[in-house]
Amino acid sequence: EAGVTQFPSHSVIEKGQTVTLRCDPISGHDNLYWYRRVMGKEIKFLLHFVKESKQDESGMPNNRFLAERTGGTYSTLKVQPAELEDSGVYFCASSRDQQRAFFGQGTRLTVV
Amino acid sequence: QKEVEQDPGPLSVPEGAIVSLNCTYSNSAFQYFMWYRQYSRKGPELLMYTYSSGNKEDGRFTAQVDKSSKYISLFIRDSQPSDSATYLCAMSLPSRNNDMRFGAGTRLTVKP
């Protein structure tokens, strides 16, 4: 069984540009989460999808971040326009039962 | 005060040693407690998952939760060089178990 996969593994963009991160959850997992870890901080929750619906987006930092999960399969997280403080590692996770989440390898975003 | 406190280490032990990793937390409402292992450039991997207080054992790993003290521990017996990684504690509320609160992670090195 394939795990959670994220693309790209690393992205370097200039301030003001747009970046789109993609996450493919484990097949059959209705729950999909986005987390991020900025430099020197703990991993923090961003949002939670159940199938294609946003269950909880209370962790989204501001309206420059847009997450979608059309069709309830893969998800994208777009940052537009990117700022320096958005640099960090963005993790996607999925679960079947909302309790045991399996993480992808993360996308390392560097905004310069 | 952070919701979850975890000593970032680094912690270095000889092979075969018993390792003790700990976290404290401030929110007494947390009910789900997890330990994740993260290798360099990889995503967190779920190691142990416990609900409420008590002990749980899985091979060389034992997780303990003491809710009265708001203290959780992970013990690794007969530590191996392959255990060298960052260990993250995480916890969540029963009503919001998608929103895991992570510790900073403890970097462990097991020397052969």
mmCIF file of C-alpha atoms in Angstrom:
data_model
loop_
_atom_site.group_PDB
_atom_site.id
_atom_site.type_symbol
_atom_site.label_atom_id
_atom_site.label_comp_id
_atom_site.label_asym_id
_atom_site.label_seq_id
_atom_site.Cartn_x
_atom_site.Cartn_y
_atom_site.Cartn_z
ATOM 1 C CA GLU A 1 0.000 0.000 0.000
ATOM 2 C CA ALA A 2 1.446 3.376 -0.982
ATOM 3 C CA GLY A 3 1.858 5.929 1.770
ATOM 4 C CA VAL A 4 1.040 9.606 1.725
ATOM 5 C CA THR A 5 2.969 11.284 -1.063
ATOM 6 C CA GLN A 6 3.718 14.950 -1.437
ATOM 7 C CA PHE A 7 4.957 16.984 -4.362
ATOM 8 C CA PRO A 8 7.314 18.693 -4.747
ATOM 9 C CA SER A 9 9.748 17.609 -2.065
ATOM 10 C CA HIS A 10 11.411 20.999 -2.162
ATOM 11 C CA SER A 11 10.432 24.365 -3.623
ATOM 12 C CA VAL A 12 12.333 27.632 -3.707
ATOM 13 C CA ILE A 13 10.360 30.676 -4.795
ATOM 14 C CA GLU A 14 10.703 34.429 -4.620
ATOM 15 C CA LYS A 15 8.614 36.547 -2.333
ATOM 16 C CA GLY A 16 5.378 37.477 -4.066
ATOM 17 C CA GLN A 17 5.232 34.384 -6.234
ATOM 18 C CA THR A 18 2.660 31.626 -6.041
ATOM 19 C CA VAL A 19 3.355 28.045 -5.053
ATOM 20 C CA THR A 20 1.069 25.042 -5.088
ATOM 21 C CA LEU A 21 1.781 22.004 -2.968
ATOM 22 C CA ARG A 22 0.133 18.688 -3.673
ATOM 23 C CA CYS A 23 -0.734 15.772 -1.416
ATOM 24 C CA ASP A 24 -1.941 12.317 -2.385
ATOM 25 C CA PRO A 25 -3.368 10.549 0.668
ATOM 26 C CA ILE A 26 -3.440 6.842 1.320
ATOM 27 C CA SER A 27 -6.165 5.261 -0.776
ATOM 28 C CA GLY A 28 -9.420 4.963 1.145
ATOM 29 C CA HIS A 29 -8.533 7.607 3.720
ATOM 30 C CA ASP A 30 -11.320 10.145 3.839
ATOM 31 C CA ASN A 31 -9.498 12.374 6.301
ATOM 32 C CA LEU A 32 -6.703 14.587 5.025
ATOM 33 C CA TYR A 33 -4.768 17.117 7.074
ATOM 34 C CA TRP A 34 -2.231 19.814 6.388
ATOM 35 C CA TYR A 35 0.372 20.763 8.967
ATOM 36 C CA ARG A 36 3.452 22.906 8.774
ATOM 37 C CA ARG A 37 6.617 23.455 10.705
ATOM 38 C CA VAL A 38 8.299 26.810 10.411
ATOM 39 C CA MET A 39 11.919 27.200 11.471
ATOM 40 C CA GLY A 40 12.431 26.687 15.179
ATOM 41 C CA LYS A 41 8.779 26.041 15.898
ATOM 42 C CA GLU A 42 6.582 23.039 16.530
ATOM 43 C CA ILE A 43 4.514 21.313 13.884
ATOM 44 C CA LYS A 44 1.191 23.129 13.748
ATOM 45 C CA PHE A 45 -2.178 22.133 12.386
ATOM 46 C CA LEU A 46 -3.507 24.037 9.369
ATOM 47 C CA LEU A 47 -6.691 22.312 8.274
ATOM 48 C CA HIS A 48 -8.641 19.101 7.983
ATOM 49 C CA PHE A 49 -10.681 17.710 5.083
ATOM 50 C CA VAL A 50 -13.262 14.982 5.311
ATOM 51 C CA LYS A 51 -13.569 13.833 1.741
ATOM 52 C CA GLU A 52 -13.918 17.057 -0.232
ATOM 53 C CA SER A 53 -15.298 19.154 2.630
ATOM 54 C CA LYS A 54 -13.286 21.365 4.934
ATOM 55 C CA GLN A 55 -13.995 20.082 8.413
ATOM 56 C CA ASP A 56 -11.757 22.505 10.234
ATOM 57 C CA GLU A 57 -9.589 25.273 8.829
ATOM 58 C CA SER A 58 -8.948 27.084 12.076
ATOM 59 C CA GLY A 59 -5.187 26.730 11.714
ATOM 60 C CA MET A 60 -4.872 28.483 8.375
ATOM 61 C CA PRO A 61 -2.693 31.518 9.050
ATOM 62 C CA ASN A 62 -4.313 33.990 6.641
ATOM 63 C CA ASN A 63 -6.166 34.324 3.360
ATOM 64 C CA ARG A 64 -3.004 33.906 1.308
ATOM 65 C CA PHE A 65 -3.409 30.187 1.907
ATOM 66 C CA LEU A 66 -6.007 28.226 -0.045
ATOM 67 C CA ALA A 67 -6.542 24.498 0.277
ATOM 68 C CA GLU A 68 -8.694 22.383 -1.991
ATOM 69 C CA ARG A 69 -9.603 18.745 -2.275
ATOM 70 C CA THR A 70 -11.753 18.406 -5.340
ATOM 71 C CA GLY A 71 -13.343 14.984 -5.657
ATOM 72 C CA GLY A 72 -12.141 13.970 -2.231
ATOM 73 C CA THR A 73 -8.896 12.456 -3.470
ATOM 74 C CA TYR A 74 -5.705 14.503 -3.659
ATOM 75 C CA SER A 75 -5.391 17.939 -2.101
ATOM 76 C CA THR A 76 -3.553 21.106 -3.026
ATOM 77 C CA LEU A 77 -2.360 23.925 -0.833
ATOM 78 C CA LYS A 78 -1.714 27.173 -2.626
ATOM 79 C CA VAL A 79 0.187 30.088 -1.166
ATOM 80 C CA GLN A 80 -0.404 33.339 -3.020
ATOM 81 C CA PRO A 81 1.474 35.612 -2.730
ATOM 82 C CA ALA A 82 4.209 33.899 -0.748
ATOM 83 C CA GLU A 83 5.959 35.793 2.035
ATOM 84 C CA LEU A 84 9.287 35.109 3.719
ATOM 85 C CA GLU A 85 7.604 33.864 6.902
ATOM 86 C CA ASP A 86 5.853 31.127 4.913
ATOM 87 C CA SER A 87 9.138 29.234 4.655
ATOM 88 C CA GLY A 88 9.051 25.893 6.395
ATOM 89 C CA VAL A 89 8.111 22.273 5.909
ATOM 90 C CA TYR A 90 4.525 21.542 4.944
ATOM 91 C CA PHE A 91 3.254 18.120 5.905
ATOM 92 C CA CYS A 92 0.201 16.343 4.691
ATOM 93 C CA ALA A 93 -1.327 13.465 6.636
ATOM 94 C CA SER A 94 -4.275 11.169 6.112
ATOM 95 C CA SER A 95 -6.286 8.834 8.271
ATOM 96 C CA ARG A 96 -9.192 6.468 8.090
ATOM 97 C CA ASP A 97 -10.562 7.050 11.577
ATOM 98 C CA GLN A 98 -9.469 10.593 12.519
ATOM 99 C CA GLN A 99 -7.227 9.226 15.205
ATOM 100 C CA ARG A 100 -4.179 7.616 13.643
ATOM 101 C CA ALA A 101 -2.747 9.921 11.067
ATOM 102 C CA PHE A 102 -0.024 8.894 8.629
ATOM 103 C CA PHE A 103 2.265 11.624 7.388
ATOM 104 C CA GLY A 104 3.911 12.288 4.059
ATOM 105 C CA GLN A 105 7.567 13.214 3.767
ATOM 106 C CA GLY A 106 6.771 16.908 3.594
ATOM 107 C CA THR A 107 7.438 19.730 1.167
ATOM 108 C CA ARG A 108 10.242 22.052 2.153
ATOM 109 C CA LEU A 109 9.264 25.541 1.046
ATOM 110 C CA THR A 110 11.862 28.284 0.922
ATOM 111 C CA VAL A 111 10.733 31.821 0.117
ATOM 112 C CA VAL A 112 13.600 34.161 -0.757
ATOM 113 C CA GLN B 1 3.640 28.880 28.350
ATOM 114 C CA LYS B 2 3.538 26.368 25.516
ATOM 115 C CA GLU B 3 0.710 23.859 25.489
ATOM 116 C CA VAL B 4 3.167 20.995 25.070
ATOM 117 C CA GLU B 5 6.694 21.118 26.437
ATOM 118 C CA GLN B 6 9.387 18.773 25.185
ATOM 119 C CA ASP B 7 13.108 19.027 25.745
ATOM 120 C CA PRO B 8 14.689 19.246 22.275
ATOM 121 C CA GLY B 9 17.892 17.595 23.479
ATOM 122 C CA PRO B 10 20.048 16.490 21.809
ATOM 123 C CA LEU B 11 20.198 13.210 23.676
ATOM 124 C CA SER B 12 23.036 10.780 23.039
ATOM 125 C CA VAL B 13 23.153 7.254 24.483
ATOM 126 C CA PRO B 14 25.229 4.119 23.889
ATOM 127 C CA GLU B 15 23.712 1.189 22.065
ATOM 128 C CA GLY B 16 21.709 -1.036 24.381
ATOM 129 C CA ALA B 17 20.768 1.752 26.785
ATOM 130 C CA ILE B 18 17.247 2.437 27.972
ATOM 131 C CA VAL B 19 16.020 5.750 26.619
ATOM 132 C CA SER B 20 13.430 7.867 28.369
ATOM 133 C CA LEU B 21 11.695 10.664 26.463
ATOM 134 C CA ASN B 22 9.161 12.927 28.099
ATOM 135 C CA CYS B 23 6.606 15.627 27.497
ATOM 136 C CA THR B 24 4.517 17.747 29.787
ATOM 137 C CA TYR B 25 1.362 19.555 28.846
ATOM 138 C CA SER B 26 -0.932 22.178 30.268
ATOM 139 C CA ASN B 27 -4.387 21.315 28.895
ATOM 140 C CA SER B 28 -5.983 18.673 31.103
ATOM 141 C CA ALA B 29 -8.617 18.018 28.422
ATOM 142 C CA PHE B 30 -6.174 16.210 26.127
ATOM 143 C CA GLN B 31 -7.266 12.589 25.785
ATOM 144 C CA TYR B 32 -5.265 11.172 22.880
ATOM 145 C CA PHE B 33 -1.514 10.904 23.141
ATOM 146 C CA MET B 34 0.873 9.965 20.375
ATOM 147 C CA TRP B 35 4.560 9.485 19.823
ATOM 148 C CA TYR B 36 6.007 10.005 16.378
ATOM 149 C CA ARG B 37 9.486 9.180 15.114
ATOM 150 C CA GLN B 38 10.958 11.373 12.408
ATOM 151 C CA TYR B 39 14.085 10.545 10.475
ATOM 152 C CA SER B 40 15.974 13.316 8.742
ATOM 153 C CA ARG B 41 14.167 14.652 5.666
ATOM 154 C CA LYS B 42 11.227 12.336 6.276
ATOM 155 C CA GLY B 43 7.736 12.828 7.644
ATOM 156 C CA PRO B 44 6.717 11.864 11.178
ATOM 157 C CA GLU B 45 5.929 8.171 11.568
ATOM 158 C CA LEU B 46 3.386 7.092 14.165
ATOM 159 C CA LEU B 47 5.053 4.925 16.819
ATOM 160 C CA MET B 48 2.608 4.737 19.695
ATOM 161 C CA TYR B 49 -0.964 5.823 20.231
ATOM 162 C CA THR B 50 -2.682 5.817 23.597
ATOM 163 C CA TYR B 51 -5.997 6.983 24.907
ATOM 164 C CA SER B 52 -6.238 8.545 28.374
ATOM 165 C CA SER B 53 -3.992 7.287 31.188
ATOM 166 C CA GLY B 54 -2.032 4.083 31.413
ATOM 167 C CA ASN B 55 0.740 2.145 29.757
ATOM 168 C CA LYS B 56 1.059 0.644 26.335
ATOM 169 C CA GLU B 57 3.825 -1.628 25.164
ATOM 170 C CA ASP B 58 4.878 -2.501 21.633
ATOM 171 C CA GLY B 59 8.093 -4.446 21.281
ATOM 172 C CA ARG B 60 10.953 -2.372 22.648
ATOM 173 C CA PHE B 61 8.723 0.692 23.060
ATOM 174 C CA THR B 62 6.562 1.569 26.058
ATOM 175 C CA ALA B 63 4.354 4.644 26.267
ATOM 176 C CA GLN B 64 3.097 5.929 29.595
ATOM 177 C CA VAL B 65 0.487 8.573 30.254
ATOM 178 C CA ASP B 66 -0.006 10.138 33.669
ATOM 179 C CA LYS B 67 -2.913 12.522 33.312
ATOM 180 C CA SER B 68 -2.823 13.555 36.966
ATOM 181 C CA SER B 69 0.659 14.959 36.419
ATOM 182 C CA LYS B 70 0.061 15.956 32.782
ATOM 183 C CA TYR B 71 3.131 13.969 31.856
ATOM 184 C CA ILE B 72 3.764 11.428 29.137
ATOM 185 C CA SER B 73 6.785 9.262 28.501
ATOM 186 C CA LEU B 74 8.227 7.004 25.853
ATOM 187 C CA PHE B 75 10.739 4.341 26.859
ATOM 188 C CA ILE B 76 12.950 2.570 24.385
ATOM 189 C CA ARG B 77 14.618 -0.603 25.628
ATOM 190 C CA ASP B 78 17.786 -2.055 24.134
ATOM 191 C CA SER B 79 18.241 1.019 21.986
ATOM 192 C CA GLN B 80 19.757 0.549 18.536
ATOM 193 C CA PRO B 81 21.609 2.929 16.212
ATOM 194 C CA SER B 82 18.576 2.686 13.923
ATOM 195 C CA ASP B 83 16.546 4.376 16.674
ATOM 196 C CA SER B 84 18.504 7.568 16.070
ATOM 197 C CA ALA B 85 15.875 10.093 15.038
ATOM 198 C CA THR B 86 13.770 12.951 16.356
ATOM 199 C CA TYR B 87 10.920 11.840 18.594
ATOM 200 C CA LEU B 88 7.821 14.009 18.718
ATOM 201 C CA CYS B 89 5.051 13.793 21.243
ATOM 202 C CA ALA B 90 1.588 14.895 20.164
ATOM 203 C CA MET B 91 -1.794 15.079 21.808
ATOM 204 C CA SER B 92 -5.310 16.077 20.974
ATOM 205 C CA LEU B 93 -8.751 16.749 22.384
ATOM 206 C CA PRO B 94 -11.550 14.232 21.991
ATOM 207 C CA SER B 95 -13.647 16.739 20.091
ATOM 208 C CA ARG B 96 -10.799 17.921 17.889
ATOM 209 C CA ASN B 97 -8.561 14.952 17.462
ATOM 210 C CA ASN B 98 -7.580 16.146 14.019
ATOM 211 C CA ASP B 99 -5.851 19.155 15.576
ATOM 212 C CA MET B 100 -2.816 17.508 17.135
ATOM 213 C CA ARG B 101 -0.589 19.657 19.348
ATOM 214 C CA PHE B 102 3.028 18.712 18.933
ATOM 215 C CA GLY B 103 6.049 19.044 21.134
ATOM 216 C CA ALA B 104 9.238 20.466 19.694
ATOM 217 C CA GLY B 105 10.766 17.007 19.294
ATOM 218 C CA THR B 106 13.787 15.423 20.987
ATOM 219 C CA ARG B 107 16.734 14.520 18.816
ATOM 220 C CA LEU B 108 18.129 11.138 19.859
ATOM 221 C CA THR B 109 21.415 9.599 18.795
ATOM 222 C CA VAL B 110 22.243 6.005 19.697
ATOM 223 C CA LYS B 111 25.952 5.372 19.337
ATOM 224 C CA PRO B 112 27.234 1.899 18.366
#
